[in-house]
CSV table of C-alpha atoms in Angstrom, one decimal:
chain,number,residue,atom,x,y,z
A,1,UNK,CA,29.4,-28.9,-25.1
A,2,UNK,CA,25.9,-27.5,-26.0
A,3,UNK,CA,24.5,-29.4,-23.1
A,4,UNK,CA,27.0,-27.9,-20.4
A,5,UNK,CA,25.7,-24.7,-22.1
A,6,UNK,CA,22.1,-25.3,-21.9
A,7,UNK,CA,22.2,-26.6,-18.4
A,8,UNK,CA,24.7,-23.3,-17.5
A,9,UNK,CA,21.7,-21.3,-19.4
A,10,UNK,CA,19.0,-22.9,-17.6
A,11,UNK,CA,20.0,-22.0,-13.9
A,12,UNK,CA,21.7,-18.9,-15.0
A,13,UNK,CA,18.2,-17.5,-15.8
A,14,UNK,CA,16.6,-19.1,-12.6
A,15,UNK,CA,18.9,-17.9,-10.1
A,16,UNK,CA,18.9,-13.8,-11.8
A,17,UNK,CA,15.3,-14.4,-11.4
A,18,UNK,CA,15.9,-15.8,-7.6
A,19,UNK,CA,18.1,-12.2,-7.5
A,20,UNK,CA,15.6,-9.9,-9.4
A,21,UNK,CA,13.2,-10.8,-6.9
A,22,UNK,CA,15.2,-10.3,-4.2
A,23,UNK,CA,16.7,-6.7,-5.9
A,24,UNK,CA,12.8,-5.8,-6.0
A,25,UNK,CA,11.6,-6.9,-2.7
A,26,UNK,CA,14.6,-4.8,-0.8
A,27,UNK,CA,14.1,-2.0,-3.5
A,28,UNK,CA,10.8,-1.6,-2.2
A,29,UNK,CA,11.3,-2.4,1.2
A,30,UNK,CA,13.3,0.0,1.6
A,31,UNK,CA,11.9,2.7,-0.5
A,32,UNK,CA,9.2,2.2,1.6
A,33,UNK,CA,11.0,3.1,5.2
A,34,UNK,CA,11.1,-0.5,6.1
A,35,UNK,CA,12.9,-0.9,9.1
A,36,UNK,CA,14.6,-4.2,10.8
A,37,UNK,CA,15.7,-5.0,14.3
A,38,UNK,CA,18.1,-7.6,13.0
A,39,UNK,CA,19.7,-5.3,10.1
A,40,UNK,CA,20.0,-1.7,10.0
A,41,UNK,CA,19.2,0.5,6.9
A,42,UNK,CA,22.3,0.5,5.0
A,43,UNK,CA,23.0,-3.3,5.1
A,44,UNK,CA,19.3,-3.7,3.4
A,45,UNK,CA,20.8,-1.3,1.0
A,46,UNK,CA,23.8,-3.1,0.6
A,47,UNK,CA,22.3,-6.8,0.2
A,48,UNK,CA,19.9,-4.9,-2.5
A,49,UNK,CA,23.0,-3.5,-4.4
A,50,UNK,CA,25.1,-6.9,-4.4
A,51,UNK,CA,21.9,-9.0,-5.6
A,52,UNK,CA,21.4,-6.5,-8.2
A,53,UNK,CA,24.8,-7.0,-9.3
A,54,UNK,CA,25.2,-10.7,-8.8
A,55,UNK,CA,21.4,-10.4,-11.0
A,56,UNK,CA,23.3,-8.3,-13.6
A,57,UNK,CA,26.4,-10.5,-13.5
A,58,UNK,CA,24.2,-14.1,-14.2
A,59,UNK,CA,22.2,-12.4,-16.7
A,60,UNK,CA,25.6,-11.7,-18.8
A,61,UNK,CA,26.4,-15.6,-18.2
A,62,UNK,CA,22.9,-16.4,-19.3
A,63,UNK,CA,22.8,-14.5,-22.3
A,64,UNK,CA,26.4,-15.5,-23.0
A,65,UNK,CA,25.7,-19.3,-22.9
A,66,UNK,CA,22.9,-19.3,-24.9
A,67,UNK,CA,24.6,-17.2,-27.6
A,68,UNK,CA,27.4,-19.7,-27.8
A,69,UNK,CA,25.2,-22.8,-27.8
A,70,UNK,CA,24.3,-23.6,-31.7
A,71,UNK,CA,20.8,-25.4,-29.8
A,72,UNK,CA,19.3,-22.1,-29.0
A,73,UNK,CA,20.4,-20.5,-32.1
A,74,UNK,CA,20.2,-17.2,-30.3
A,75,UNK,CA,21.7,-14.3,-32.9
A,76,UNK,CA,23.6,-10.6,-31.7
A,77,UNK,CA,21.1,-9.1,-32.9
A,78,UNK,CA,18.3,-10.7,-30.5
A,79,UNK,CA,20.4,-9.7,-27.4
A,80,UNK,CA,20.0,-6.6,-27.9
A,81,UNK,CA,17.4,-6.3,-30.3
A,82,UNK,CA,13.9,-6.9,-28.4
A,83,UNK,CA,11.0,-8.9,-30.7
A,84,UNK,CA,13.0,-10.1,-33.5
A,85,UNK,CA,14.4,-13.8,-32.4
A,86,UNK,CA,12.8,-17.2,-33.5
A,87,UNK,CA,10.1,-16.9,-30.1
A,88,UNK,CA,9.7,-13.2,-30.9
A,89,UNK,CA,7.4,-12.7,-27.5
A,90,UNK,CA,9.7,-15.0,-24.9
A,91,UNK,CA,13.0,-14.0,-26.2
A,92,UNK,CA,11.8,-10.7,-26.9
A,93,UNK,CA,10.6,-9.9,-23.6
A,94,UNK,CA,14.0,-10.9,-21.9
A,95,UNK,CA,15.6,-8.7,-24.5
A,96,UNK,CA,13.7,-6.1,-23.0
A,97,UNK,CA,14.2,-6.7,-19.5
A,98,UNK,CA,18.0,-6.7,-20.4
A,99,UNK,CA,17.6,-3.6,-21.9
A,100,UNK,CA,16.1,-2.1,-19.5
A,101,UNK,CA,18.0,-3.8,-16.6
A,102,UNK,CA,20.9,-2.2,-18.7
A,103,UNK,CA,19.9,1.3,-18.1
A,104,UNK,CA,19.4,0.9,-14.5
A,105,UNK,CA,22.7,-0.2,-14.3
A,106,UNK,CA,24.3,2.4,-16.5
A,107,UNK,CA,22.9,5.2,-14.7
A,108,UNK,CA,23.5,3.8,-11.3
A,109,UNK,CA,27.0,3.6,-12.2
A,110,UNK,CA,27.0,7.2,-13.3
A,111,UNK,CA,24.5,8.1,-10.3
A,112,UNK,CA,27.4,10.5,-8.6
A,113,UNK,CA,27.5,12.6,-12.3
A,114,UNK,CA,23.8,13.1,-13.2
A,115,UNK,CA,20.7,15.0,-11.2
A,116,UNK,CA,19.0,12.8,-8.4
A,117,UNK,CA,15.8,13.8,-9.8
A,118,UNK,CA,17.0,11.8,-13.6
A,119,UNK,CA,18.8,8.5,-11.9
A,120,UNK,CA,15.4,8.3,-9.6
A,121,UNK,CA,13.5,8.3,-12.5
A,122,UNK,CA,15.7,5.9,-14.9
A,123,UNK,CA,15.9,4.2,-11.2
A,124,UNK,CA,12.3,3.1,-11.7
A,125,UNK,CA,12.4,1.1,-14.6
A,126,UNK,CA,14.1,-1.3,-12.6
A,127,UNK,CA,10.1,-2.1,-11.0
A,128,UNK,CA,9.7,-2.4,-14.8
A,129,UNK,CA,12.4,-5.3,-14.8
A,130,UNK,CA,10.9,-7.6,-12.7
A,131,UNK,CA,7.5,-8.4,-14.6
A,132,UNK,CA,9.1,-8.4,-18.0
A,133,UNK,CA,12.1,-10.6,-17.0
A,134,UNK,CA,9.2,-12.8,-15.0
A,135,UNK,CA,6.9,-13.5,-18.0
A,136,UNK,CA,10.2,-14.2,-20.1
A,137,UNK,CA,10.9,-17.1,-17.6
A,138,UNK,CA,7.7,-18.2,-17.6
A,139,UNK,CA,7.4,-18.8,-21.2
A,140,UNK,CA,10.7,-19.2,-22.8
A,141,UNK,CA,13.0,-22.3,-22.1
A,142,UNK,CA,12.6,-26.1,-21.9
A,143,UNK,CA,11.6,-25.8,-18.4
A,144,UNK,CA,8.4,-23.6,-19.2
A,145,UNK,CA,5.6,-25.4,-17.8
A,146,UNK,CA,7.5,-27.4,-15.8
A,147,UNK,CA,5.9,-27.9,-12.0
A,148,UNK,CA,8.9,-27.1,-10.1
A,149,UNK,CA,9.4,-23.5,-12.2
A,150,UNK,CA,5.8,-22.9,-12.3
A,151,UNK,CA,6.5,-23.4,-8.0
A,152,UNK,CA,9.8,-20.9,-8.3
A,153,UNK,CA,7.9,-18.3,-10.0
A,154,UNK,CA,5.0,-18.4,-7.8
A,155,UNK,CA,7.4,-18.1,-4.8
A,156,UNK,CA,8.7,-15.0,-6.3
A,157,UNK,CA,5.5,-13.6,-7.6
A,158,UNK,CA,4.2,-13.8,-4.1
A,159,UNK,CA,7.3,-12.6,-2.3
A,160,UNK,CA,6.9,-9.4,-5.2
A,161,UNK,CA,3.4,-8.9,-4.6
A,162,UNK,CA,3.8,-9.6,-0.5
A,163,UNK,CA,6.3,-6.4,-0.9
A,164,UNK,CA,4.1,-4.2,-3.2
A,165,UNK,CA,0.7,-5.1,-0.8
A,166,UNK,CA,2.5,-3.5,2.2
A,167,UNK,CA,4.2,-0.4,0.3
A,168,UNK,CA,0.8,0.1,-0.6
A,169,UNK,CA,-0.8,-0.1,2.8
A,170,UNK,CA,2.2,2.1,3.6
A,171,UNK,CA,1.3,4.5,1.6
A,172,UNK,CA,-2.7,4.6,2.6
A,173,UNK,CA,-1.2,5.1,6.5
A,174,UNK,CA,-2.4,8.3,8.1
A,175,UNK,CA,0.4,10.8,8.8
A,176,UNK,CA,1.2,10.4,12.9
A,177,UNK,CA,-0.4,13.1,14.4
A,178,UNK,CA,2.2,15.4,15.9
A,179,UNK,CA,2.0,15.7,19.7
A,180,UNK,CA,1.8,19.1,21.1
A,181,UNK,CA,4.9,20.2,22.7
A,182,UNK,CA,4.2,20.8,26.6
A,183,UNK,CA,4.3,24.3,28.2
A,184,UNK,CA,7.5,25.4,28.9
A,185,UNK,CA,7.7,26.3,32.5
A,186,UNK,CA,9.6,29.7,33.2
A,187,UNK,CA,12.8,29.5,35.2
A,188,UNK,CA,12.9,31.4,37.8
């Protein structure tokens, strides 16, 4: 059984990072007014929301396998606990991101009942997520070091960085200039 739950472990953790990416490439798509032809606004909003949660979903499935196989030796504690497992820094740092990943969650779901201004805020350590959950995958697991995760995480690192690069051009953009409304011409 152990194997069936390292194996379920293993591509639990790749595919939530596949869906982290994804989360954080729309988040800051569309944060950034990124606009598509093929999809409107809300649908890039919507895929963003549903990878978040299928992210959310697969990280509970990886946690959850790992914590029931006696290979790992993965204790409560360390799930919720960041920095205190047998690879304090890899299995800490996923702690973290689920920690983090948590409050995003948590005050999403309660985004109707608290200010804007606080969920915006909490909002943001989801950009936090990413590079924590990232080095995690890099360096914890029997596939760290591998060729073929070392070519996953460099898909996503660029796809991340691809996003960031143009929110940040974005954001150097000179405002349009406003064009001067023409003369009105009496009636009359």
């Amino acid at each position: 059984m152990s194997t069936a739950l390292w194996l379920l472990g293993r591509g639990t953790g790749l595919v939530s990072l596949l869906l982290l990416t994804t989360t954080v490439v729309l988040g800051v798509l569309t944060g950034g007014g990124y606009r598509s032809r093929e999809l409107p606004r809300f649908a890039l909003t919507e895929i963003h929301r549903r990878a978040s949660l299928a992210a959310a979903v697969l990280l509970v499935v990886h946690v959850g396998s790992l914590w029931l196989d006696p290979q790992a030796q993965l204790r409560a504690v360390d799930v919720v606990v960041p920095f205190l497992s047998r690879q304090p820094l890899w299995w800490g740092l996923g702690t973290l991101a689920l920690d983090l990943l948590g409050v995003v969650i948590v005050t999403s779901l309660l985004r109707r009942h608290i200010r804007y201004a606080v969920w915006r805020g909490l909002h943001w350590l989801g950009y936090a997520v990413w590079p924590v959950a990232f080095l995690h995958g890099l360096g914890s697991g029997s596939d760290a070091g591998t060729w073929w995760l070392r070519s996953v995480a460099i898909a996503c690192f660029a796809a991340v960085a691809v996003a960031a690069g143009w929110r940040v051009s974005r954001l150097e953009e000179p405002a349009a200039p406003l064009r001067p409304r023409a003369p009105s011409t009496p009636v009359g």
